[in-house]
mmCIF file of C-alpha atoms in Angstrom:
data_model
loop_
_atom_site.group_PDB
_atom_site.id
_atom_site.type_symbol
_atom_site.label_atom_id
_atom_site.label_comp_id
_atom_site.label_asym_id
_atom_site.label_seq_id
_atom_site.Cartn_x
_atom_site.Cartn_y
_atom_site.Cartn_z
ATOM 1 C CA UNK A 1 8.847 -1.390 -12.915
ATOM 2 C CA UNK A 2 9.358 -5.160 -13.188
ATOM 3 C CA UNK A 3 6.237 -7.052 -12.136
ATOM 4 C CA UNK A 4 8.031 -9.210 -9.509
ATOM 5 C CA UNK A 5 9.231 -6.039 -7.757
ATOM 6 C CA UNK A 6 5.726 -4.564 -7.721
ATOM 7 C CA UNK A 7 4.258 -7.811 -6.404
ATOM 8 C CA UNK A 8 6.883 -8.000 -3.662
ATOM 9 C CA UNK A 9 5.823 -4.554 -2.445
ATOM 10 C CA UNK A 10 2.283 -5.904 -2.058
ATOM 11 C CA UNK A 11 3.550 -8.740 0.127
ATOM 12 C CA UNK A 12 5.725 -6.370 2.168
ATOM 13 C CA UNK A 13 2.917 -3.867 2.780
ATOM 14 C CA UNK A 14 0.438 -6.628 3.653
ATOM 15 C CA UNK A 15 2.829 -8.026 6.258
ATOM 16 C CA UNK A 16 3.539 -4.541 7.622
ATOM 17 C CA UNK A 17 -0.196 -3.954 8.087
ATOM 18 C CA UNK A 18 -0.508 -7.209 10.054
ATOM 19 C CA UNK A 19 2.280 -6.129 12.406
ATOM 20 C CA UNK A 20 0.958 -2.570 12.670
ATOM 21 C CA UNK A 21 -2.437 -3.912 13.779
ATOM 22 C CA UNK A 22 -0.633 -5.458 16.751
ATOM 23 C CA UNK A 23 0.673 -1.970 17.588
ATOM 24 C CA UNK A 24 -2.557 -0.029 17.329
ATOM 25 C CA UNK A 25 -3.608 0.202 13.694
ATOM 26 C CA UNK A 26 -7.408 0.184 13.513
ATOM 27 C CA UNK A 27 -8.340 -3.389 12.517
ATOM 28 C CA UNK A 28 -10.900 -2.177 9.971
ATOM 29 C CA UNK A 29 -8.247 -0.146 8.170
ATOM 30 C CA UNK A 30 -5.644 -2.871 8.684
ATOM 31 C CA UNK A 31 -7.809 -5.530 7.044
ATOM 32 C CA UNK A 32 -8.514 -3.237 4.086
ATOM 33 C CA UNK A 33 -4.775 -2.544 3.709
ATOM 34 C CA UNK A 34 -4.070 -6.286 3.851
ATOM 35 C CA UNK A 35 -6.655 -6.920 1.131
ATOM 36 C CA UNK A 36 -5.226 -4.103 -1.011
ATOM 37 C CA UNK A 37 -1.689 -5.436 -0.481
ATOM 38 C CA UNK A 38 -2.856 -8.864 -1.613
ATOM 39 C CA UNK A 39 -4.341 -7.326 -4.752
ATOM 40 C CA UNK A 40 -0.943 -5.760 -5.504
ATOM 41 C CA UNK A 41 0.765 -9.098 -4.810
ATOM 42 C CA UNK A 42 -1.698 -10.794 -7.174
ATOM 43 C CA UNK A 43 -0.863 -8.322 -9.942
ATOM 44 C CA UNK A 44 -4.348 -6.786 -10.044
ATOM 45 C CA UNK A 45 -3.071 -3.215 -9.671
ATOM 46 C CA UNK A 46 0.000 -3.347 -11.930
ATOM 47 C CA UNK A 47 -1.315 -0.470 -14.034
ATOM 48 C CA UNK A 48 -0.914 1.803 -10.998
ATOM 49 C CA UNK A 49 2.877 1.347 -10.979
ATOM 50 C CA UNK A 50 4.206 3.364 -13.896
ATOM 51 C CA UNK A 51 7.577 4.327 -12.414
ATOM 52 C CA UNK A 52 10.700 3.391 -14.313
ATOM 53 C CA UNK A 53 13.299 1.007 -12.958
ATOM 54 C CA UNK A 54 16.063 3.607 -12.815
ATOM 55 C CA UNK A 55 15.546 5.612 -9.637
ATOM 56 C CA UNK A 56 17.754 7.089 -6.985
ATOM 57 C CA UNK A 57 19.449 4.443 -4.860
ATOM 58 C CA UNK A 58 16.876 3.714 -2.169
ATOM 59 C CA UNK A 59 13.765 3.172 -4.298
ATOM 60 C CA UNK A 60 11.822 5.759 -2.299
ATOM 61 C CA UNK A 61 9.664 6.577 -5.311
ATOM 62 C CA UNK A 62 8.429 3.002 -5.643
ATOM 63 C CA UNK A 63 7.820 2.713 -1.908
ATOM 64 C CA UNK A 64 5.748 5.904 -1.884
ATOM 65 C CA UNK A 65 3.926 4.784 -5.046
ATOM 66 C CA UNK A 66 3.035 1.513 -3.292
ATOM 67 C CA UNK A 67 1.818 3.388 -0.196
ATOM 68 C CA UNK A 68 -0.408 5.642 -2.334
ATOM 69 C CA UNK A 69 -1.841 2.772 -4.394
ATOM 70 C CA UNK A 70 -2.531 0.589 -1.362
ATOM 71 C CA UNK A 71 -3.985 3.435 0.734
ATOM 72 C CA UNK A 72 -6.295 4.491 -2.103
ATOM 73 C CA UNK A 73 -7.418 0.924 -2.774
ATOM 74 C CA UNK A 74 -7.968 0.313 0.959
ATOM 75 C CA UNK A 75 -10.152 3.436 1.081
ATOM 76 C CA UNK A 76 -12.180 2.111 -1.862
ATOM 77 C CA UNK A 77 -12.589 -1.244 -0.099
ATOM 78 C CA UNK A 78 -14.012 0.714 2.856
ATOM 79 C CA UNK A 79 -16.467 2.514 0.522
ATOM 80 C CA UNK A 80 -14.563 5.804 0.446
ATOM 81 C CA UNK A 81 -13.335 7.628 -2.632
ATOM 82 C CA UNK A 82 -9.821 7.063 -3.871
ATOM 83 C CA UNK A 83 -7.705 10.134 -3.185
ATOM 84 C CA UNK A 84 -9.738 11.515 -0.289
ATOM 85 C CA UNK A 85 -7.092 10.160 2.111
ATOM 86 C CA UNK A 86 -9.478 8.257 4.405
ATOM 87 C CA UNK A 87 -6.613 5.789 4.613
ATOM 88 C CA UNK A 88 -3.600 8.071 4.541
ATOM 89 C CA UNK A 89 -0.400 6.708 2.944
ATOM 90 C CA UNK A 90 1.893 8.649 5.294
ATOM 91 C CA UNK A 91 -0.069 9.014 8.536
ATOM 92 C CA UNK A 92 1.732 8.004 11.692
ATOM 93 C CA UNK A 93 -1.580 8.327 13.541
ATOM 94 C CA UNK A 94 -3.067 5.555 11.420
ATOM 95 C CA UNK A 95 0.265 3.726 11.341
ATOM 96 C CA UNK A 96 -0.034 3.405 7.568
ATOM 97 C CA UNK A 97 3.610 4.329 7.056
ATOM 98 C CA UNK A 98 4.851 0.906 6.063
#
């Protein structure tokens, strides 16, 4: 995936977390998601985006990849293990669906 596309997902997810905090996202989780999104935007997590450019039309794979990477990194920021889904990438309850 081209680096500018990956970085733009970090910006998008960071902004979505800011808005979602206004609508009930736990601020502790929201701040961790914002920090993780910034790390993606800064290119620090590029190795986590191994998808190819050619995908089905909507780019769903890249969006879901970004959600997984950011949720896992946010969990790590909050001293939880990556992959244990403390910050869930698709939870409407946590409003992490960006």
